[in-house]
Short mmCIF file of C-alpha atoms in Angstrom, two decimals:
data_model
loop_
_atom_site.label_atom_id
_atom_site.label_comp_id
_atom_site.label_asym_id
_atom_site.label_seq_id
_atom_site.Cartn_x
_atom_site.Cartn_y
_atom_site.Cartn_z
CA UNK A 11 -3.89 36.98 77.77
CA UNK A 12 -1.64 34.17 78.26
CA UNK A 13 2.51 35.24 77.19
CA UNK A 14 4.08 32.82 74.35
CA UNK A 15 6.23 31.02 77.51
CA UNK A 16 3.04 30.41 79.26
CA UNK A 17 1.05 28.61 76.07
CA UNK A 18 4.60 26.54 75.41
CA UNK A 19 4.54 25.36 78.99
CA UNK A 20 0.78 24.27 78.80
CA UNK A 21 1.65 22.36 75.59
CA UNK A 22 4.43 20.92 77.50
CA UNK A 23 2.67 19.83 80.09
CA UNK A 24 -0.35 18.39 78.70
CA UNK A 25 2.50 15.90 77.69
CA UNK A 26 2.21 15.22 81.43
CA UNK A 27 -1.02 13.91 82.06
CA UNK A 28 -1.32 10.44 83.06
CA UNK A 29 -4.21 9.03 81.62
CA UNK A 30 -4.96 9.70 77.85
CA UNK A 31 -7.79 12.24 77.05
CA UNK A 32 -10.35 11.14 75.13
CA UNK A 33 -11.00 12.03 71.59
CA UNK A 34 -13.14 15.02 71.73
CA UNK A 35 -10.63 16.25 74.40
CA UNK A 36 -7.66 15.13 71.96
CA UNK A 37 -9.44 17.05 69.62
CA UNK A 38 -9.78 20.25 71.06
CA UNK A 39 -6.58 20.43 72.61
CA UNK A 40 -5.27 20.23 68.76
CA UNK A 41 -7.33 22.74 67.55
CA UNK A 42 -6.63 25.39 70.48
CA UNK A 43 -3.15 24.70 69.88
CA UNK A 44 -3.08 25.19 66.34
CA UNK A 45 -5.51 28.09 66.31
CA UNK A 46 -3.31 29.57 68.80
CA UNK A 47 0.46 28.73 67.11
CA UNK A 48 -0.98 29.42 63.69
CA UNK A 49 -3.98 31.09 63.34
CA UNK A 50 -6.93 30.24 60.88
CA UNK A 51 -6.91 26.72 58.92
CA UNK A 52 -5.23 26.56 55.64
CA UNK A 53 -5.60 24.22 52.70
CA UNK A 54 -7.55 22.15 51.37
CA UNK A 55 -9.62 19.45 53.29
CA UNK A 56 -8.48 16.38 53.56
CA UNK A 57 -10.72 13.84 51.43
CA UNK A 58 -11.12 9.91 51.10
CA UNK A 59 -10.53 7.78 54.20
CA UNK A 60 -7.93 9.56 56.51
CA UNK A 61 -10.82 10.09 59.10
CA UNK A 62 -8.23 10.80 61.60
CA UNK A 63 -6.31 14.09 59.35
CA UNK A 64 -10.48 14.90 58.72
CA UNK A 65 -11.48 15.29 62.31
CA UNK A 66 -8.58 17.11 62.83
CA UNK A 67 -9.15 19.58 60.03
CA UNK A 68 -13.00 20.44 60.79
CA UNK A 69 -11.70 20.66 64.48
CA UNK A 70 -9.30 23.56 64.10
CA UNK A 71 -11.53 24.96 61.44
CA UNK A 72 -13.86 25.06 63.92
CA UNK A 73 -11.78 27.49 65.90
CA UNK A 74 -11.96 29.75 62.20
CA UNK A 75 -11.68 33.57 63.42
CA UNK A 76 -10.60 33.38 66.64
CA UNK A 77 -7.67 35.31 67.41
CA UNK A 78 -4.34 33.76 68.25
CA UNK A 79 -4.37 35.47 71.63
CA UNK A 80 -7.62 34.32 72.58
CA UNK A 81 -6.74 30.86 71.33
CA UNK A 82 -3.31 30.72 73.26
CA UNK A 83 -5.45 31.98 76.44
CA UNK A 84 -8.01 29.30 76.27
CA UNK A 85 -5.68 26.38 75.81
CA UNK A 86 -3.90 27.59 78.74
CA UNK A 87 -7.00 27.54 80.64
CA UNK A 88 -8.26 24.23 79.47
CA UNK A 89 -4.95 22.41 80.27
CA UNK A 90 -4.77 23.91 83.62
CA UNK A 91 -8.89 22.38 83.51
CA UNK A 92 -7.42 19.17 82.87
CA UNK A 93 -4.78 18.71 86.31
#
């Protein structure tokens, strides 16, 4: 399983890349991260026209039950993917 340092330095260098992912790749690089900082989704989802603060709701939702270590390993693994 990937150590706290090692998911903070992913997350700091997917700052690095130098092209900008696309959205499903924007997407689950959010949810992996949040899944793995935070753990399950919280709250309420979000309603009306903020399609953006939707997709990213249903996208870490999506991650729902996956433990924080597994989430912190496989964003670690998918950044490294993405170099």
């Amino acid at each position: 399983m990937a150590t706290p340092e090692e998911f903070e330095a992913a997350a700091a260098r997917s700052k690095e890349l130098t092209a900008k992912p696309d959205n499903a790749t924007l997407l689950k690089l959010y949810s992996l991260y949040k899944q793995g900082s935070e753990g399950d989704v919280s709250g309420d989802r979000p309603g009306g026209f903020d399609f953006k603060a939707i997709a990213k709701y249903d996208a870490w939702a999506g991650q729902r039950g996956k433990s924080q270590d597994e989430a912190r390993q496989e964003y670690v693994d998918f950044v490294n993917s993405l170099f």
